[in-house]
Amino acid sequence: MLGRMFVDHPHSVGESYLDHARVATRFGVTLVAAGGACLVHALVPGLFRTTGSRAIERLHREMIARRH
């Protein structure tokens, strides 16, 4: 059970547990920051006009590249 929760998925994408934790943490922090920029943009449309979309595009490119 524990192996399935902590090891199987990272190994299925070619990463160790720590490698996967680093990548997933970086993705999460990037998404939280992009979300914050989007919230600010909602209040002041002149700020952070492309921050959220650029972050998502960058993460998407990286995620696709990691699949191969």
Coordinates of N, CA and C in Angstrom, one line a residue:
M1 N 0.8 -1.2 0.0 CA 0.0 0.0 0.0 C 0.9 1.3 0.0
L2 N 1.8 1.4 0.9 CA 2.7 2.5 1.0 C 3.5 2.7 -0.3
G3 N 4.0 1.5 -0.8 CA 4.8 1.6 -2.0 C 4.0 2.2 -3.2
R4 N 2.7 1.8 -3.2 CA 1.8 2.2 -4.3 C 1.6 3.8 -4.1
M5 N 1.5 4.2 -2.9 CA 1.2 5.7 -2.7 C 2.5 6.5 -3.0
F6 N 3.6 6.0 -2.6 CA 4.8 6.9 -2.6 C 5.8 6.6 -3.7
V7 N 5.8 5.4 -4.3 CA 6.9 5.0 -5.2 C 6.3 4.7 -6.6
D8 N 5.2 4.1 -6.7 CA 4.7 3.6 -8.1 C 4.6 4.7 -9.1
H9 N 3.9 5.8 -8.7 CA 3.7 6.9 -9.7 C 5.0 7.5 -10.1
P10 N 5.8 8.0 -9.1 CA 7.1 8.6 -9.6 C 7.9 7.7 -10.5
H11 N 7.9 6.4 -10.2 CA 8.7 5.5 -11.1 C 8.0 5.3 -12.4
S12 N 6.7 5.4 -12.5 CA 6.0 5.3 -13.8 C 6.3 6.5 -14.7
V13 N 6.7 7.6 -14.1 CA 7.1 8.7 -15.0 C 8.6 8.9 -15.0
G14 N 9.4 7.9 -14.6 CA 10.8 7.9 -14.7 C 11.5 8.8 -13.7
E15 N 10.9 9.0 -12.5 CA 11.6 9.8 -11.5 C 11.6 9.1 -10.1
S16 N 12.6 9.5 -9.3 CA 12.6 9.0 -7.9 C 11.5 9.7 -7.1
Y17 N 11.3 9.3 -5.9 CA 10.3 10.0 -5.1 C 10.7 11.5 -4.9
L18 N 12.0 11.7 -4.6 CA 12.5 13.1 -4.3 C 12.5 13.9 -5.6
D19 N 12.9 13.3 -6.7 CA 12.8 14.1 -8.0 C 11.3 14.5 -8.2
H20 N 10.4 13.6 -8.1 CA 9.0 13.9 -8.3 C 8.5 14.9 -7.3
A21 N 8.9 14.8 -6.1 CA 8.5 15.8 -5.1 C 9.0 17.2 -5.5
R22 N 10.2 17.3 -5.9 CA 10.7 18.6 -6.4 C 10.0 19.2 -7.5
V23 N 9.7 18.4 -8.6 CA 9.0 18.8 -9.7 C 7.6 19.2 -9.4
A24 N 6.9 18.4 -8.6 CA 5.5 18.6 -8.3 C 5.4 19.9 -7.4
T25 N 6.4 20.1 -6.5 CA 6.4 21.3 -5.7 C 6.6 22.5 -6.5
R26 N 7.5 22.5 -7.5 CA 7.7 23.6 -8.3 C 6.5 23.9 -9.2
F27 N 5.9 22.9 -9.7 CA 4.6 23.1 -10.5 C 3.6 23.8 -9.6
G28 N 3.4 23.2 -8.4 CA 2.4 23.8 -7.5 C 2.7 25.2 -7.1
V29 N 3.9 25.6 -6.8 CA 4.2 26.9 -6.4 C 4.0 27.9 -7.6
T30 N 4.4 27.4 -8.8 CA 4.1 28.2 -10.0 C 2.6 28.5 -10.2
L31 N 1.8 27.4 -10.0 CA 0.4 27.6 -10.2 C -0.2 28.5 -9.1
V32 N 0.2 28.4 -7.9 CA -0.3 29.3 -6.8 C 0.1 30.7 -7.2
A33 N 1.3 31.0 -7.6 CA 1.7 32.3 -7.9 C 0.9 32.9 -9.1
A34 N 0.7 32.0 -10.1 CA 0.0 32.4 -11.3 C -1.5 32.7 -10.9
G35 N -2.0 31.9 -10.0 CA -3.4 32.1 -9.5 C -3.5 33.5 -8.8
G36 N -2.5 33.8 -8.0 CA -2.5 35.1 -7.3 C -2.4 36.2 -8.3
A37 N -1.6 36.1 -9.3 CA -1.5 37.1 -10.3 C -2.9 37.3 -11.0
C38 N -3.6 36.2 -11.3 CA -4.9 36.2 -11.9 C -5.9 36.9 -11.0
L39 N -5.8 36.7 -9.7 CA -6.7 37.4 -8.8 C -6.5 38.9 -8.8
V40 N -5.2 39.3 -8.8 CA -4.9 40.7 -8.8 C -5.4 41.3 -10.2
H41 N -5.2 40.5 -11.2 CA -5.6 41.0 -12.6 C -7.1 41.2 -12.6
A42 N -7.8 40.3 -11.9 CA -9.3 40.5 -11.8 C -9.7 41.8 -11.3
L43 N -8.9 42.3 -10.3 CA -9.2 43.6 -9.6 C -8.7 44.8 -10.4
V44 N -7.5 44.6 -10.9 CA -6.8 45.7 -11.7 C -6.4 45.1 -13.0
P45 N -7.2 45.2 -14.0 CA -7.0 44.5 -15.3 C -5.7 44.9 -16.0
G46 N -5.1 46.1 -15.7 CA -3.9 46.5 -16.3 C -2.7 45.8 -15.8
L47 N -2.8 45.1 -14.7 CA -1.7 44.3 -14.1 C -1.7 42.8 -14.4
F48 N -0.6 42.2 -14.6 CA -0.4 40.8 -14.8 C -1.3 40.3 -15.9
R49 N -1.3 41.0 -17.1 CA -2.1 40.7 -18.2 C -1.9 39.3 -18.8
T50 N -0.6 38.9 -18.8 CA -0.3 37.6 -19.4 C 0.4 36.6 -18.4
T51 N 0.5 37.0 -17.2 CA 1.3 36.1 -16.2 C 0.7 34.7 -16.1
G52 N -0.6 34.7 -15.9 CA -1.2 33.4 -15.7 C -1.1 32.5 -16.9
S53 N -1.5 33.0 -18.1 CA -1.4 32.2 -19.3 C 0.0 31.8 -19.7
R54 N 1.0 32.7 -19.5 CA 2.4 32.3 -19.7 C 2.8 31.2 -18.8
A55 N 2.5 31.2 -17.6 CA 2.9 30.2 -16.6 C 2.3 28.8 -17.0
I56 N 1.0 28.9 -17.4 CA 0.3 27.6 -17.8 C 0.9 27.1 -19.1
E57 N 1.2 27.9 -20.0 CA 1.8 27.5 -21.3 C 3.2 26.9 -21.0
R58 N 4.0 27.5 -20.2 CA 5.3 27.0 -19.8 C 5.2 25.6 -19.1
L59 N 4.3 25.5 -18.2 CA 4.2 24.2 -17.5 C 3.7 23.2 -18.4
H60 N 2.7 23.5 -19.3 CA 2.2 22.5 -20.2 C 3.3 22.0 -21.1
R61 N 4.1 22.9 -21.7 CA 5.3 22.5 -22.5 C 6.2 21.5 -21.8
E62 N 6.5 21.9 -20.5 CA 7.4 21.0 -19.7 C 6.8 19.7 -19.5
M63 N 5.5 19.7 -19.1 CA 4.8 18.4 -18.8 C 4.8 17.5 -20.1
I64 N 4.5 18.1 -21.2 CA 4.5 17.3 -22.5 C 5.9 16.7 -22.8
A65 N 6.9 17.6 -22.6 CA 8.3 17.1 -22.8 C 8.7 16.0 -21.9
R66 N 8.2 16.0 -20.7 CA 8.6 15.0 -19.7 C 7.9 13.6 -20.1
R67 N 6.9 13.6 -20.8 CA 6.2 12.4 -21.2 C 7.0 11.6 -22.2
H68 N 7.9 12.2 -22.9 CA 8.7 11.5 -23.9 C 10.1 11.1 -23.5

